[in-house]
mmCIF file of C-alpha atoms and ligand atoms in Angstrom:
data_model
loop_
_atom_site.group_PDB
_atom_site.id
_atom_site.type_symbol
_atom_site.label_atom_id
_atom_site.label_comp_id
_atom_site.label_asym_id
_atom_site.label_seq_id
_atom_site.Cartn_x
_atom_site.Cartn_y
_atom_site.Cartn_z
ATOM 1 C CA MET A 1 -244.078 -241.182 93.293
ATOM 2 C CA SER A 2 -247.384 -239.829 94.525
ATOM 3 C CA SER A 3 -248.291 -236.191 94.842
ATOM 4 C CA PRO A 4 -251.566 -234.383 95.529
ATOM 5 C CA ARG A 5 -250.814 -232.349 92.393
ATOM 6 C CA LEU A 6 -251.122 -235.450 90.150
ATOM 7 C CA LYS A 7 -254.417 -236.853 88.901
ATOM 8 C CA LEU A 8 -254.258 -240.130 86.956
ATOM 9 C CA LEU A 9 -255.300 -239.828 83.303
ATOM 10 C CA LEU A 10 -253.896 -242.924 81.520
ATOM 11 C CA THR A 11 -252.531 -246.010 83.244
ATOM 12 C CA HIS A 12 -249.377 -247.722 82.076
ATOM 13 C CA ASP A 13 -251.514 -250.701 81.014
ATOM 14 C CA GLN A 14 -253.733 -248.494 78.849
ATOM 15 C CA ILE A 15 -250.658 -246.873 77.303
ATOM 16 C CA SER A 16 -248.964 -250.233 76.652
ATOM 17 C CA ALA A 17 -252.072 -251.687 75.006
ATOM 18 C CA ARG A 18 -252.404 -248.687 72.701
ATOM 19 C CA VAL A 19 -248.699 -248.681 71.815
ATOM 20 C CA GLU A 20 -248.978 -252.379 70.886
ATOM 21 C CA GLU A 21 -251.881 -251.550 68.535
ATOM 22 C CA LEU A 22 -249.967 -248.692 66.916
ATOM 23 C CA GLY A 23 -246.919 -250.923 66.475
ATOM 24 C CA GLN A 24 -249.015 -253.594 64.767
ATOM 25 C CA THR A 25 -250.558 -251.026 62.422
ATOM 26 C CA ILE A 26 -247.147 -249.624 61.524
ATOM 27 C CA GLY A 27 -245.847 -253.144 60.890
ATOM 28 C CA GLU A 28 -248.762 -253.765 58.522
ATOM 29 C CA ASP A 29 -248.195 -250.431 56.754
ATOM 30 C CA PHE A 30 -244.476 -251.146 56.189
ATOM 31 C CA PRO A 31 -244.352 -254.927 55.768
ATOM 32 C CA THR A 32 -241.275 -255.246 53.570
ATOM 33 C CA ASN A 33 -238.439 -255.967 55.959
ATOM 34 C CA SER A 34 -235.489 -255.533 53.639
ATOM 35 C CA SER A 35 -232.516 -253.227 53.363
ATOM 36 C CA ALA A 36 -234.268 -251.766 50.312
ATOM 37 C CA GLU A 37 -237.086 -250.466 52.529
ATOM 38 C CA PRO A 38 -235.603 -249.344 55.824
ATOM 39 C CA LEU A 39 -237.965 -247.932 58.441
ATOM 40 C CA TRP A 40 -236.752 -245.296 60.890
ATOM 41 C CA LEU A 41 -238.412 -244.094 64.070
ATOM 42 C CA ILE A 42 -237.043 -240.625 64.788
ATOM 43 C CA ALA A 43 -237.891 -239.475 68.322
ATOM 44 C CA ALA A 44 -238.358 -235.861 69.273
ATOM 45 C CA LEU A 45 -236.130 -235.468 72.316
ATOM 46 C CA LYS A 46 -236.587 -235.714 75.109
ATOM 47 C CA GLY A 47 -240.153 -236.696 75.921
ATOM 48 C CA ALA A 48 -240.813 -239.123 73.054
ATOM 49 C CA VAL A 49 -237.994 -241.516 73.942
ATOM 50 C CA PHE A 50 -240.160 -243.725 76.172
ATOM 51 C CA PHE A 51 -242.811 -244.002 73.449
ATOM 52 C CA GLN A 52 -240.162 -244.578 70.764
ATOM 53 C CA VAL A 53 -238.560 -247.583 72.410
ATOM 54 C CA ASP A 54 -241.866 -249.211 73.371
ATOM 55 C CA LEU A 55 -243.212 -248.610 69.863
ATOM 56 C CA ALA A 56 -240.049 -250.063 68.315
ATOM 57 C CA ARG A 57 -240.512 -253.277 70.315
ATOM 58 C CA ALA A 58 -244.143 -253.486 69.161
ATOM 59 C CA ILE A 59 -243.176 -253.423 65.464
ATOM 60 C CA ASP A 60 -242.427 -256.833 63.952
ATOM 61 C CA ARG A 61 -239.616 -255.792 61.593
ATOM 62 C CA ASP A 62 -236.280 -254.012 61.718
ATOM 63 C CA VAL A 63 -236.391 -250.345 62.666
ATOM 64 C CA GLY A 64 -233.675 -247.733 62.894
ATOM 65 C CA LEU A 65 -233.738 -245.323 65.815
ATOM 66 C CA GLY A 66 -232.770 -241.674 65.491
ATOM 67 C CA PHE A 67 -233.171 -238.461 67.432
ATOM 68 C CA VAL A 68 -233.913 -234.805 66.838
ATOM 69 C CA ARG A 69 -234.825 -231.979 69.163
ATOM 70 C CA ALA A 70 -236.807 -228.797 68.675
ATOM 71 C CA SER A 71 -236.740 -225.947 71.142
ATOM 72 C CA SER A 72 -239.120 -223.048 71.250
ATOM 73 C CA TYR A 73 -237.672 -219.620 71.807
ATOM 74 C CA GLY A 74 -240.968 -217.871 72.417
ATOM 75 C CA THR A 75 -241.714 -216.092 75.666
ATOM 76 C CA GLY A 76 -243.739 -217.801 78.357
ATOM 77 C CA ALA A 77 -244.653 -221.437 78.867
ATOM 78 C CA THR A 78 -246.394 -222.065 75.579
ATOM 79 C CA SER A 79 -244.825 -222.712 72.226
ATOM 80 C CA SER A 80 -244.497 -219.997 69.650
ATOM 81 C CA GLY A 81 -243.703 -220.080 65.973
ATOM 82 C CA ASP A 82 -240.021 -219.507 66.748
ATOM 83 C CA VAL A 83 -238.960 -223.149 66.923
ATOM 84 C CA ARG A 84 -235.407 -224.209 66.148
ATOM 85 C CA VAL A 85 -233.860 -227.626 65.677
ATOM 86 C CA THR A 86 -231.286 -227.818 68.497
ATOM 87 C CA VAL A 87 -230.271 -231.468 68.175
ATOM 88 C CA ASP A 88 -229.929 -232.513 64.564
ATOM 89 C CA LEU A 89 -230.345 -235.888 62.910
ATOM 90 C CA GLU A 90 -227.121 -237.890 62.574
ATOM 91 C CA ASP A 91 -228.463 -240.665 60.354
ATOM 92 C CA ASN A 92 -228.858 -240.864 56.595
ATOM 93 C CA ILE A 93 -232.581 -241.346 56.010
ATOM 94 C CA ALA A 94 -232.611 -240.499 52.295
ATOM 95 C CA GLY A 95 -234.933 -242.916 50.500
ATOM 96 C CA ALA A 96 -236.119 -244.495 53.769
ATOM 97 C CA HIS A 97 -239.552 -244.765 55.337
ATOM 98 C CA VAL A 98 -239.470 -242.336 58.251
ATOM 99 C CA ILE A 99 -241.833 -241.811 61.161
ATOM 100 C CA LEU A 100 -241.344 -238.803 63.417
ATOM 101 C CA VAL A 101 -242.260 -239.909 66.941
ATOM 102 C CA GLU A 102 -243.663 -237.185 69.203
ATOM 103 C CA ASP A 103 -244.845 -237.410 72.784
ATOM 104 C CA ILE A 104 -247.569 -234.802 72.302
ATOM 105 C CA VAL A 105 -248.819 -232.460 69.616
ATOM 106 C CA ASP A 106 -250.080 -229.287 71.248
ATOM 107 C CA THR A 107 -249.891 -226.102 69.122
ATOM 108 C CA GLY A 108 -248.162 -228.124 66.422
ATOM 109 C CA TYR A 109 -245.155 -225.824 65.995
ATOM 110 C CA SER A 110 -242.583 -228.348 67.234
ATOM 111 C CA ALA A 111 -243.890 -231.199 65.099
ATOM 112 C CA GLN A 112 -244.035 -228.974 62.019
ATOM 113 C CA ALA A 113 -240.444 -227.760 62.490
ATOM 114 C CA LEU A 114 -239.200 -231.329 62.866
ATOM 115 C CA LEU A 115 -241.251 -232.606 59.917
ATOM 116 C CA ASP A 116 -239.742 -229.826 57.794
ATOM 117 C CA ARG A 117 -236.251 -230.831 58.936
ATOM 118 C CA LEU A 118 -236.839 -234.504 58.159
ATOM 119 C CA ALA A 119 -238.459 -233.733 54.792
ATOM 120 C CA ALA A 120 -235.263 -231.911 53.805
ATOM 121 C CA ALA A 121 -233.396 -235.217 54.229
ATOM 122 C CA LYS A 122 -235.448 -236.672 51.342
ATOM 123 C CA PRO A 123 -237.092 -239.717 52.933
ATOM 124 C CA ARG A 124 -239.204 -241.961 50.707
ATOM 125 C CA THR A 125 -242.200 -241.529 53.007
ATOM 126 C CA LEU A 126 -242.625 -239.315 56.067
ATOM 127 C CA ARG A 127 -245.305 -239.844 58.699
ATOM 128 C CA LEU A 128 -246.046 -238.667 62.215
ATOM 129 C CA ALA A 129 -246.761 -240.767 65.302
ATOM 130 C CA ALA A 130 -247.859 -238.913 68.433
ATOM 131 C CA LEU A 131 -248.794 -240.605 71.678
ATOM 132 C CA LEU A 132 -250.989 -237.689 72.746
ATOM 133 C CA ASP A 133 -252.985 -235.128 70.802
ATOM 134 C CA LYS A 134 -254.346 -231.910 72.318
ATOM 135 C CA PRO A 135 -256.374 -230.686 69.326
ATOM 136 C CA SER A 136 -258.024 -227.857 71.235
ATOM 137 C CA ARG A 137 -254.700 -225.993 71.281
ATOM 138 C CA ARG A 138 -253.690 -226.504 67.668
ATOM 139 C CA GLU A 139 -252.411 -223.502 65.727
ATOM 140 C CA LEU A 140 -251.056 -225.337 62.681
ATOM 141 C CA PRO A 141 -252.870 -228.044 60.716
ATOM 142 C CA ILE A 142 -250.941 -231.244 61.478
ATOM 143 C CA THR A 143 -251.831 -234.702 60.222
ATOM 144 C CA ILE A 144 -251.138 -237.326 62.888
ATOM 145 C CA ASP A 145 -250.892 -240.659 61.079
ATOM 146 C CA TYR A 146 -250.550 -242.779 64.243
ATOM 147 C CA ARG A 147 -252.211 -241.265 67.294
ATOM 148 C CA GLY A 148 -252.316 -242.792 70.737
ATOM 149 C CA PHE A 149 -254.895 -240.756 72.632
ATOM 150 C CA GLU A 150 -256.749 -237.483 72.290
ATOM 151 C CA ILE A 151 -256.634 -235.558 75.562
ATOM 152 C CA PRO A 152 -258.297 -232.379 76.841
ATOM 153 C CA ASP A 153 -256.483 -229.077 77.298
ATOM 154 C CA GLN A 154 -254.669 -229.977 80.514
ATOM 155 C CA PHE A 155 -250.971 -230.190 81.356
ATOM 156 C CA VAL A 156 -249.901 -233.812 81.618
ATOM 157 C CA VAL A 157 -246.749 -235.526 82.864
ATOM 158 C CA GLY A 158 -245.313 -239.031 82.930
ATOM 159 C CA TYR A 159 -244.231 -241.644 80.342
ATOM 160 C CA GLY A 160 -241.613 -239.174 79.108
ATOM 161 C CA LEU A 161 -243.555 -235.946 79.564
ATOM 162 C CA ASP A 162 -242.024 -233.532 82.036
ATOM 163 C CA HIS A 163 -242.584 -230.316 83.887
ATOM 164 C CA ASP A 164 -239.210 -228.615 84.351
ATOM 165 C CA GLU A 165 -237.532 -232.021 83.876
ATOM 166 C CA ARG A 166 -239.575 -233.712 86.614
ATOM 167 C CA TYR A 167 -242.001 -236.645 86.385
ATOM 168 C CA ARG A 168 -240.666 -238.115 83.113
ATOM 169 C CA ASN A 169 -240.073 -241.535 84.674
ATOM 170 C CA LEU A 170 -243.612 -242.017 85.968
ATOM 171 C CA ARG A 171 -245.151 -245.084 84.339
ATOM 172 C CA ASP A 172 -248.649 -243.581 84.083
ATOM 173 C CA ILE A 173 -249.701 -240.276 82.552
ATOM 174 C CA SER A 174 -251.305 -237.832 84.977
ATOM 175 C CA VAL A 175 -252.692 -234.328 84.882
ATOM 176 C CA LEU A 176 -250.450 -231.948 86.842
ATOM 177 C CA SER A 177 -252.166 -229.048 88.588
ATOM 178 C CA LEU A 178 -249.889 -226.070 87.973
HETATM 179 P P1 IMP B 1 -246.204 -227.837 70.535
HETATM 180 O O1 IMP B 1 -246.975 -226.747 71.217
HETATM 181 O O2 IMP B 1 -247.107 -228.747 69.744
HETATM 182 O O3 IMP B 1 -245.085 -227.278 69.722
HETATM 183 O O4 IMP B 1 -245.569 -228.745 71.680
HETATM 184 C C1 IMP B 1 -244.300 -228.437 72.148
HETATM 185 C C2 IMP B 1 -243.829 -229.309 73.250
HETATM 186 O O5 IMP B 1 -244.429 -228.818 74.438
HETATM 187 C C3 IMP B 1 -244.153 -230.784 73.246
HETATM 188 O O6 IMP B 1 -243.299 -231.564 72.453
HETATM 189 C C4 IMP B 1 -243.957 -231.097 74.725
HETATM 190 O O7 IMP B 1 -242.576 -231.277 75.001
HETATM 191 C C5 IMP B 1 -244.442 -229.833 75.379
HETATM 192 N N1 IMP B 1 -245.808 -230.002 75.894
HETATM 193 C C6 IMP B 1 -246.967 -229.590 75.345
HETATM 194 N N2 IMP B 1 -248.018 -229.927 76.119
HETATM 195 C C7 IMP B 1 -247.489 -230.594 77.178
HETATM 196 C C8 IMP B 1 -248.044 -231.222 78.338
HETATM 197 O O8 IMP B 1 -249.274 -231.266 78.579
HETATM 198 N N3 IMP B 1 -247.166 -231.788 79.198
HETATM 199 C C9 IMP B 1 -245.817 -231.793 79.005
HETATM 200 N N4 IMP B 1 -245.255 -231.222 77.934
HETATM 201 C C10 IMP B 1 -246.090 -230.630 77.033
HETATM 202 MG MG1 MG B 2 -240.936 -230.557 77.933
#
């Protein structure tokens, strides 16, 4: 899929190499592979699914996969504080090690709403993995424990990230001129 509106930012090879590194780090941080210390990767639908499954395969231990979704009800294209959880967690993560997996942290409202939701389920530990970080747009202080890449304030698509549901299945990440 090529388009004059797309400018390559991160190749699939760069993304894969970074995801491998993050997976290794997570494996080292949660080395006890037993039913007493389950590890869950909870993806923020829909964009983080590609990252979630690649990250899961890069972690050398058992991982559970779960899903949540936050939707912003603000006006306009950008997020606002009015974020609601529209797809809720189905799994019991009480007492488990839990990592929320986000495609991108922009203002931070979505990640914060989902972290609050997961914290209410009483995990043993709760961390955040985000493939992309746009710190220039942050409105809430968010700690990203496992970060793929910091990117400038541009709208990107591919590797799960969409614009009106398009471009998610691109293997690379590109800047989309809007
Ligand atoms: P937030 O502003 O941190 O709450 O981010 C909300 C959501 O906006 C993210 O989870 C993405 O789905 C979407 N988003 C933010 N920036 C981009 C982008 O550059 N490309 C595609 N989606 C984005
Ligand atoms: Mg989106």
